[in-house]
Short mmCIF file of C-alpha atoms (C1' of nucleotides) in Angstrom, two decimals:
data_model
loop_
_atom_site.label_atom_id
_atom_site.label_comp_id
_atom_site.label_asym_id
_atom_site.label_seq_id
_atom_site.Cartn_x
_atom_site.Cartn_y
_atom_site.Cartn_z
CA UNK O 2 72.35 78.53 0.32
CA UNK O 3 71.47 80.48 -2.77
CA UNK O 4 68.47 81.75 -1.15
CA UNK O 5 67.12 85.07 -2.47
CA UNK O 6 68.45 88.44 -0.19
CA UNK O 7 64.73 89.51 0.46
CA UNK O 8 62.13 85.97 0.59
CA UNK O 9 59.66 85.55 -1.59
CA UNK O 10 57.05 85.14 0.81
CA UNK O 11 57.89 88.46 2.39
CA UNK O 12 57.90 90.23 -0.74
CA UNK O 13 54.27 88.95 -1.68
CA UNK O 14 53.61 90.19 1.58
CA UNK O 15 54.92 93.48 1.33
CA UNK O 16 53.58 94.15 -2.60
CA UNK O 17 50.08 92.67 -1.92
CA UNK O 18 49.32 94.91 0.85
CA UNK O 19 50.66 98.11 -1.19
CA UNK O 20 48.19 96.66 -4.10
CA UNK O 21 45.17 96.25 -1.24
CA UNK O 22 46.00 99.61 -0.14
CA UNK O 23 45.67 101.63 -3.12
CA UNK O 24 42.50 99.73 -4.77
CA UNK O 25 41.07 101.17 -1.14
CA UNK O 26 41.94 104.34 -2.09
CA UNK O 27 40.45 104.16 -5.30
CA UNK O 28 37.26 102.88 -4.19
CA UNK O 29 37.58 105.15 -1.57
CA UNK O 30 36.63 107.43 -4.42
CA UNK O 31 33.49 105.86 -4.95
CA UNK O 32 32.93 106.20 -1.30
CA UNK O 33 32.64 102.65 -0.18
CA UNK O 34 35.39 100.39 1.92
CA UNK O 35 36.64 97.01 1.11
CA UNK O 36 34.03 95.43 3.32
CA UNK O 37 31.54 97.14 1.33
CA UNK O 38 32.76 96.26 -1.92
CA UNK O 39 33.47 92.03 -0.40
CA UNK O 40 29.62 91.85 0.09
CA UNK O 41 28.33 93.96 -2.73
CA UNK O 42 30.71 91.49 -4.81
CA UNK O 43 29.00 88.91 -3.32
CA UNK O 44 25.39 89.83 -3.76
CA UNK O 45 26.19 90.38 -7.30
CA UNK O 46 27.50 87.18 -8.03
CA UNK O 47 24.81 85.46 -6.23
CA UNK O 48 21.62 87.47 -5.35
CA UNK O 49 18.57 86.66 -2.99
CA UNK O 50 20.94 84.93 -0.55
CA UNK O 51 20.10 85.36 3.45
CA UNK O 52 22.70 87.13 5.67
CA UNK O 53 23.42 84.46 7.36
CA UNK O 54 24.67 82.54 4.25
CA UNK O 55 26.75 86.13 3.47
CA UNK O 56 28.43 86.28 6.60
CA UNK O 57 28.87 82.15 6.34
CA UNK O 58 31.05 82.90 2.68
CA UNK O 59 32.34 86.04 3.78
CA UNK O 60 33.65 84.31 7.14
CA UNK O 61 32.81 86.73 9.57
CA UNK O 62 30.25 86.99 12.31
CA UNK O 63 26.70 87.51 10.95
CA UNK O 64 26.28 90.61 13.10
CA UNK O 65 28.76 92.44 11.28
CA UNK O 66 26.52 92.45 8.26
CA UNK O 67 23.61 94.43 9.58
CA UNK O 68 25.59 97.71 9.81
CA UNK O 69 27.37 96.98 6.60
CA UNK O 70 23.42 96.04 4.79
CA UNK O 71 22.04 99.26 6.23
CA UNK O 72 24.77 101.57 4.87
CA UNK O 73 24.35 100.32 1.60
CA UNK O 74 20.79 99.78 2.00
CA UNK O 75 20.02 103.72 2.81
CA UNK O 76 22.29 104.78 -0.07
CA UNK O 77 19.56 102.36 -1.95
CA UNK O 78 22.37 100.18 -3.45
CA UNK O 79 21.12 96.94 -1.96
CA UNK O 80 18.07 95.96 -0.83
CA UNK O 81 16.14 93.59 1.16
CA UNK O 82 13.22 91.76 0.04
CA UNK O 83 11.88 89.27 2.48
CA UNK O 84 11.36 85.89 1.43
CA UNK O 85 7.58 84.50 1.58
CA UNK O 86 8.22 81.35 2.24
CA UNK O 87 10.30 81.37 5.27
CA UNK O 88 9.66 85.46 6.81
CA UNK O 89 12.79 85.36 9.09
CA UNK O 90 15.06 85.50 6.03
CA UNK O 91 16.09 88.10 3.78
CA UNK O 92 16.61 88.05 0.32
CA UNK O 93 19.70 90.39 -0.43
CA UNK O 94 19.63 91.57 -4.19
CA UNK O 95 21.45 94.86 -6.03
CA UNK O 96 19.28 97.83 -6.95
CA UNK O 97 19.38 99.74 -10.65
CA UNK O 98 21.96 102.02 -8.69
CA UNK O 99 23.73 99.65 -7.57
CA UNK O 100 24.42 97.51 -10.72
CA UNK O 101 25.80 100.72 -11.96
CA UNK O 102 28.14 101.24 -9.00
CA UNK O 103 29.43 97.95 -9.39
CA UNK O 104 29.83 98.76 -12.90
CA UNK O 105 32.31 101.92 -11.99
CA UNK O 106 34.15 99.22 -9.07
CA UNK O 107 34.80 96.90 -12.00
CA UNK O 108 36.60 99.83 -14.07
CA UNK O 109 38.51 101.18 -11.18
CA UNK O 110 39.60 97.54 -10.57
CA UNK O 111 40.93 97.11 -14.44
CA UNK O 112 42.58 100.29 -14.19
CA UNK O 113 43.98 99.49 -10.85
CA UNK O 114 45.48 96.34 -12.25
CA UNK O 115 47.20 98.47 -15.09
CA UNK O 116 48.70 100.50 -12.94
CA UNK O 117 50.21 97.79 -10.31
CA UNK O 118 51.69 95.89 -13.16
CA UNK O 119 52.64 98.82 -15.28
CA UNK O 120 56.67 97.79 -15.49
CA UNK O 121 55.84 94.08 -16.93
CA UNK O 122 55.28 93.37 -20.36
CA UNK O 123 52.94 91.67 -21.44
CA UNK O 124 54.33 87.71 -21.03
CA UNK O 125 55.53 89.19 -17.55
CA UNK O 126 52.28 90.02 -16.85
CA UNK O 127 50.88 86.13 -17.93
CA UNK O 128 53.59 84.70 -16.09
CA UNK O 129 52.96 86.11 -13.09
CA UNK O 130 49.60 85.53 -13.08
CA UNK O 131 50.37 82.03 -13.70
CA UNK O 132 52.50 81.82 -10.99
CA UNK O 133 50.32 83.65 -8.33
CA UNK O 134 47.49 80.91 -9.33
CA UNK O 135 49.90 77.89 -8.82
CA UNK O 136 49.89 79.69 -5.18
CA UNK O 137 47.35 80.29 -4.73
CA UNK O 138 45.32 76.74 -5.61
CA UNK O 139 48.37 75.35 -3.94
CA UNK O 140 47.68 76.90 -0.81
CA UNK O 141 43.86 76.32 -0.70
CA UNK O 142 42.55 80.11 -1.93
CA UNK O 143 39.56 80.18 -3.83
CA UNK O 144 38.83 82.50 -6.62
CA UNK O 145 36.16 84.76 -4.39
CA UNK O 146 38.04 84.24 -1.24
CA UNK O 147 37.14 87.72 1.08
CA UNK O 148 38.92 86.21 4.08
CA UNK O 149 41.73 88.07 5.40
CA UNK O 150 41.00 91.36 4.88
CA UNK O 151 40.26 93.20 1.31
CA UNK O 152 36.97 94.23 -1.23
CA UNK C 8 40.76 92.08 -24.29
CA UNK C 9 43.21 89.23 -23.25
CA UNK C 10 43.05 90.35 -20.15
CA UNK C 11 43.26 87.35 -17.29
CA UNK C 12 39.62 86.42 -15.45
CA UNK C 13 41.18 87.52 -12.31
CA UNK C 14 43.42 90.34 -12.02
CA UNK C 15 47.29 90.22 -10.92
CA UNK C 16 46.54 92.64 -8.80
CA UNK C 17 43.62 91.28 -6.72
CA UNK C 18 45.80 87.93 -6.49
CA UNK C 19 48.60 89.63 -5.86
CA UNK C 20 46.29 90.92 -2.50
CA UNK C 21 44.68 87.71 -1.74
CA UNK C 22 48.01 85.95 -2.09
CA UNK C 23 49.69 88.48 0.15
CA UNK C 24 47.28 88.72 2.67
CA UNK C 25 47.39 85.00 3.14
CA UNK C 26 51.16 85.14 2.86
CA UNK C 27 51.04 87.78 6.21
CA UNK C 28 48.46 85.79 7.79
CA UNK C 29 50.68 82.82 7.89
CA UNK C 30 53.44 84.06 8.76
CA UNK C 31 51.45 85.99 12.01
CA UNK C 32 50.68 82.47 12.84
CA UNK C 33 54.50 81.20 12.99
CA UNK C 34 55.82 84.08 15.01
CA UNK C 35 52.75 83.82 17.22
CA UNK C 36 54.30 80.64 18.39
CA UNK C 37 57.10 82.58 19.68
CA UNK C 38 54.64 84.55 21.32
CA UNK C 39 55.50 87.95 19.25
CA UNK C 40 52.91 90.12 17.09
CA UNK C 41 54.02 91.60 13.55
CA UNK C 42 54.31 95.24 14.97
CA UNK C 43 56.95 93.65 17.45
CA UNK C 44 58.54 91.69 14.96
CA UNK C 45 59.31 94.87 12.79
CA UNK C 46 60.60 96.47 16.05
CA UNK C 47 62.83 94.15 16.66
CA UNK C 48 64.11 93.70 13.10
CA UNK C 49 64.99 97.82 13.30
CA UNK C 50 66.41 97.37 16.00
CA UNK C 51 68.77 94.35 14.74
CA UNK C 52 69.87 96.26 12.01
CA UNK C 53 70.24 99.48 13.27
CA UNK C 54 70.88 99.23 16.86
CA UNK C 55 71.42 102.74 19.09
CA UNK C 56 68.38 105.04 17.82
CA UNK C 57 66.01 106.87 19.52
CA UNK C 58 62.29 105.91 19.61
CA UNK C 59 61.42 108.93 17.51
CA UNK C 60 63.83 107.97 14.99
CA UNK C 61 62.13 104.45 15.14
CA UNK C 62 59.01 105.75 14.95
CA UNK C 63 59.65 107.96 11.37
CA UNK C 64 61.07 104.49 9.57
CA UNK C 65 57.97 102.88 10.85
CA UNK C 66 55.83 105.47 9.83
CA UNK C 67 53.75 105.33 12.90
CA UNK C 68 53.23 108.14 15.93
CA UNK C 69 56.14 107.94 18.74
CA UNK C 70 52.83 107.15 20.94
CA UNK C 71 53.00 103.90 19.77
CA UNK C 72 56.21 102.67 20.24
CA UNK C 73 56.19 103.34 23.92
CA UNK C 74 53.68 99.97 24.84
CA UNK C 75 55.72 98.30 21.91
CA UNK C 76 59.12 98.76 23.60
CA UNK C 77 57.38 98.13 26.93
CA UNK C 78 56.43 94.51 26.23
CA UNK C 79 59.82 93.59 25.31
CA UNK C 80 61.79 95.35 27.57
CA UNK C 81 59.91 93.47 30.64
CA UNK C 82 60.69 90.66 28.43
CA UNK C 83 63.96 91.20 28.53
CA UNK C 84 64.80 91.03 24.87
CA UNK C 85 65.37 94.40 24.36
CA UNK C 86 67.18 97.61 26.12
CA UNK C 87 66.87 101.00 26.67
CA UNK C 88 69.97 102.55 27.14
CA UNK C 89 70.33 106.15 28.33
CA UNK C 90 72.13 108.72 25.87
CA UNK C 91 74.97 109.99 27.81
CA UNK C 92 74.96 113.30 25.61
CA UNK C 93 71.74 113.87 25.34
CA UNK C 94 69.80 112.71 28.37
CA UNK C 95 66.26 113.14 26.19
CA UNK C 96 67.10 110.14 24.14
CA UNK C 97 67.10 106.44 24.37
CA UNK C 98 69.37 104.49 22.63
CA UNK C 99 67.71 100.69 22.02
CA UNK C 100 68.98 97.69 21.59
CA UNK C 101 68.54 94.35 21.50
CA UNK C 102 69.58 91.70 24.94
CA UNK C 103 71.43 88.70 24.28
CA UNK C 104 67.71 87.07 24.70
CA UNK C 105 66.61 89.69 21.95
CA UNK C 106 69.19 88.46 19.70
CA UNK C 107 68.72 84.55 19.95
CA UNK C 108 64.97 85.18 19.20
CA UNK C 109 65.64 87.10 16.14
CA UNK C 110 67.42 84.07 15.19
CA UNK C 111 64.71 81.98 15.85
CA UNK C 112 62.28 84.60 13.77
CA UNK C 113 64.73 84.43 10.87
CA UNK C 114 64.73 81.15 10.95
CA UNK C 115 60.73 81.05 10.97
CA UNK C 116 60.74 83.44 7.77
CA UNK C 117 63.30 80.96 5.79
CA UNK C 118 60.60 77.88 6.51
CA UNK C 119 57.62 80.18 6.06
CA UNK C 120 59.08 81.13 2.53
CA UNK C 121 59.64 77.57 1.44
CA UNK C 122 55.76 76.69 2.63
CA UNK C 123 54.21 79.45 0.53
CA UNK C 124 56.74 78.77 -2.28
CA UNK C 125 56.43 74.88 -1.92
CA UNK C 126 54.55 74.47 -5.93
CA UNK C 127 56.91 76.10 -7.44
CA UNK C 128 59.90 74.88 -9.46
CA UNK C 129 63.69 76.45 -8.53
CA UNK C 130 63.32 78.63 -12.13
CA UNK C 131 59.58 79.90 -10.77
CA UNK C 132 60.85 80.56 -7.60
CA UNK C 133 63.76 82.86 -9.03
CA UNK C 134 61.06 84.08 -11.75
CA UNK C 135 58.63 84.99 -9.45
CA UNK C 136 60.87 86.94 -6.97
CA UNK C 137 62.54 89.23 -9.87
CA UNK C 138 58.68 89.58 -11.21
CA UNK C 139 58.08 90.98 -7.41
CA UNK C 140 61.00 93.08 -6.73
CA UNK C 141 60.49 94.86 -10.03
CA UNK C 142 57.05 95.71 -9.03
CA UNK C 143 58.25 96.53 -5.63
CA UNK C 144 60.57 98.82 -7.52
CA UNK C 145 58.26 100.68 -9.64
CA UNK C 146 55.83 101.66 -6.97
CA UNK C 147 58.54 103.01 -4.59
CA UNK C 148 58.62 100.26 -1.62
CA UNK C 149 61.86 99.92 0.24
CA UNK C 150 62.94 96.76 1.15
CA UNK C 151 62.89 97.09 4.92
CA UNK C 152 59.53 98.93 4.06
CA UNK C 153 57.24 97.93 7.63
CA UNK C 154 54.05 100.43 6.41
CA UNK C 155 51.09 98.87 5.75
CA UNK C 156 50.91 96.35 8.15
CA UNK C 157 52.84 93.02 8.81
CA UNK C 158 56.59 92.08 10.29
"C1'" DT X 3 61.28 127.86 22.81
"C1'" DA X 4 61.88 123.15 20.85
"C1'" DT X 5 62.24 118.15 21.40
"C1'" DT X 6 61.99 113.24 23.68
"C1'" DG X 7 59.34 110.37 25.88
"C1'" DT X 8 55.09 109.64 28.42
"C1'" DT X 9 50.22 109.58 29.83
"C1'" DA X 10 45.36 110.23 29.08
"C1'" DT X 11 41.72 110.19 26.05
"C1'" DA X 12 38.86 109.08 22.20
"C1'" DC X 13 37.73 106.83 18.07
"C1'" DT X 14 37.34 102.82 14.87
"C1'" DC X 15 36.77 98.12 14.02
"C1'" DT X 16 35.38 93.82 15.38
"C1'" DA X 17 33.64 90.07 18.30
"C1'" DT X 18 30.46 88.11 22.09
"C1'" DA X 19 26.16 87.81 24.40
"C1'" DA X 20 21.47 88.80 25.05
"C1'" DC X 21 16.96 89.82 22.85
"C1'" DT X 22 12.79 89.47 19.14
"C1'" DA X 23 10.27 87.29 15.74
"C1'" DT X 24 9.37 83.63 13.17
"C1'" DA X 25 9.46 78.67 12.45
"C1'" DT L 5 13.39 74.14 20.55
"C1'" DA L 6 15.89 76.08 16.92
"C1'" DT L 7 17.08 79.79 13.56
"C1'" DA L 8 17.37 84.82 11.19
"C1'" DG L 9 18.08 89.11 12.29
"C1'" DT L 10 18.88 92.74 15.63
"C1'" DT L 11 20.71 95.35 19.58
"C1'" DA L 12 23.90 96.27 23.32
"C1'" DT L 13 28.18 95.74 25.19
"C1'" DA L 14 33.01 95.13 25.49
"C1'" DG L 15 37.53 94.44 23.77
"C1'" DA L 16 41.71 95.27 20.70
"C1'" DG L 17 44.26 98.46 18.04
"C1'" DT L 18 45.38 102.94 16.82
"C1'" DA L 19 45.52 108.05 16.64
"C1'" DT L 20 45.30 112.87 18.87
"C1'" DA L 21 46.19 116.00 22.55
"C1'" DA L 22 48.13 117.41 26.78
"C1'" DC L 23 52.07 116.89 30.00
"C1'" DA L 24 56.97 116.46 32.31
"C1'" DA L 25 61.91 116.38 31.65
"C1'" DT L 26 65.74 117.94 29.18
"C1'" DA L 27 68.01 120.74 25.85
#
DNA sequence: TATTGTTATACTCTATAACTATA
DNA sequence: TATAGTTATAGAGTATAACAATA
């Protein structure tokens, strides 16, 4: 019984939602929400893809992406080129603006980092990261994952 | 630049969310919800305050704990006790029933902890939890904290 | 007049089902 | 008939405002 006072599991809990909740705030800057930033993430990464395949990655229901596409779409961010071979699909890609918006996310994400692991030194910092991995493979997460709330 | 390819901070999010999400999935077995949970685990610990009172350390509106304490009470796990000085005020706390669940929840959150910590060596485990609670620290969350979602 | 608890209402987010157009 | 995208609808969760009882 030399368990820790406060578990593990509920501290990860407790300090990843305070770090989901201020990188929301910060993007909140940029004026865009975490489901915003989860797909324009996603069309960066890997552009002309349908909504349908979206939604699939970003498990959620593929109706959920047509008010999330048109936002971004009017503020000409993203933008939706039909596909000539098959005309019921889209072909999601970033605009000039966009790129640079995801340019600014990027920076507000580095600096967000920073500032959540601002107490650690430097090996702190590795070994952390080292350990949150271990968990994170361990418990099936992959790198992109969007599930389960958060950008 | 040695920066990691993934930020500590976005794992420590993904990590956490996943983290919560599990753990919503064990007490759902006992039929409770995460707002309930952190009720109830008020309650435990300090038993005798009013709902308002409640309601400040759970940084929600006094609105909402009225269907909270609702459920349970008709559950019969918790109590509302009339405050012979002050007839305004309740005064809850937990039933006998109330009390056996909570031990049932704690015991959920011991297993839950050694799921999500399963990879990791004794040392990690003890690494990894000081790593936390120094972050936890730094950016001002208490350890009973219940904002931002979960137990 | 101020405070506790309550009710009523509205707003946000998300999911389900029905529709269209293309294939 | 099957699929991509859309629209309409409904449900859960939460917040705001108005109200009754007590101080």
């Amino acid at each position: 019984m030399e368990a820790p006072p406060s578990g593990s599991a509920f501290l990860l809990a407790q300090v990843g939602a305070h770090a989901a909740m201020r990188f929301t705030e910060r993007i909140g800057a940029l004026d865009l929400t975490p489901p915003q930033v989860g797909l324009l993430r996603l069309v960066a990464s890997r552009p002309g893809q349908s909504q349908q395949a979206l939604a699939k990655q970003l498990g959620t229901p593929a109706t959920r992406l047509v008010p999330l596409v048109d936002g971004l779409e009017k503020r000409g961010l993203i933008e939706r080129r039909r596909n000539a071979e098959d005309r019921r699909l889209y072909a999601l890609e970033l605009s000039e603006d966009g790129r640079a918006l995801m340019g600014q996310v990027a920076r507000a994400a580095a600096s967000h980092d920073r500032t959540i692991t601002a107490v650690l030194t430097e090996d702190e910092r590795a070994t952390l990261h080292a350990l949150l991995t271990k968990i994170a493979d361990d418990q099936g997460l992959t790198p992109g994952d969007a599930r389960g709330r958060l950008s």
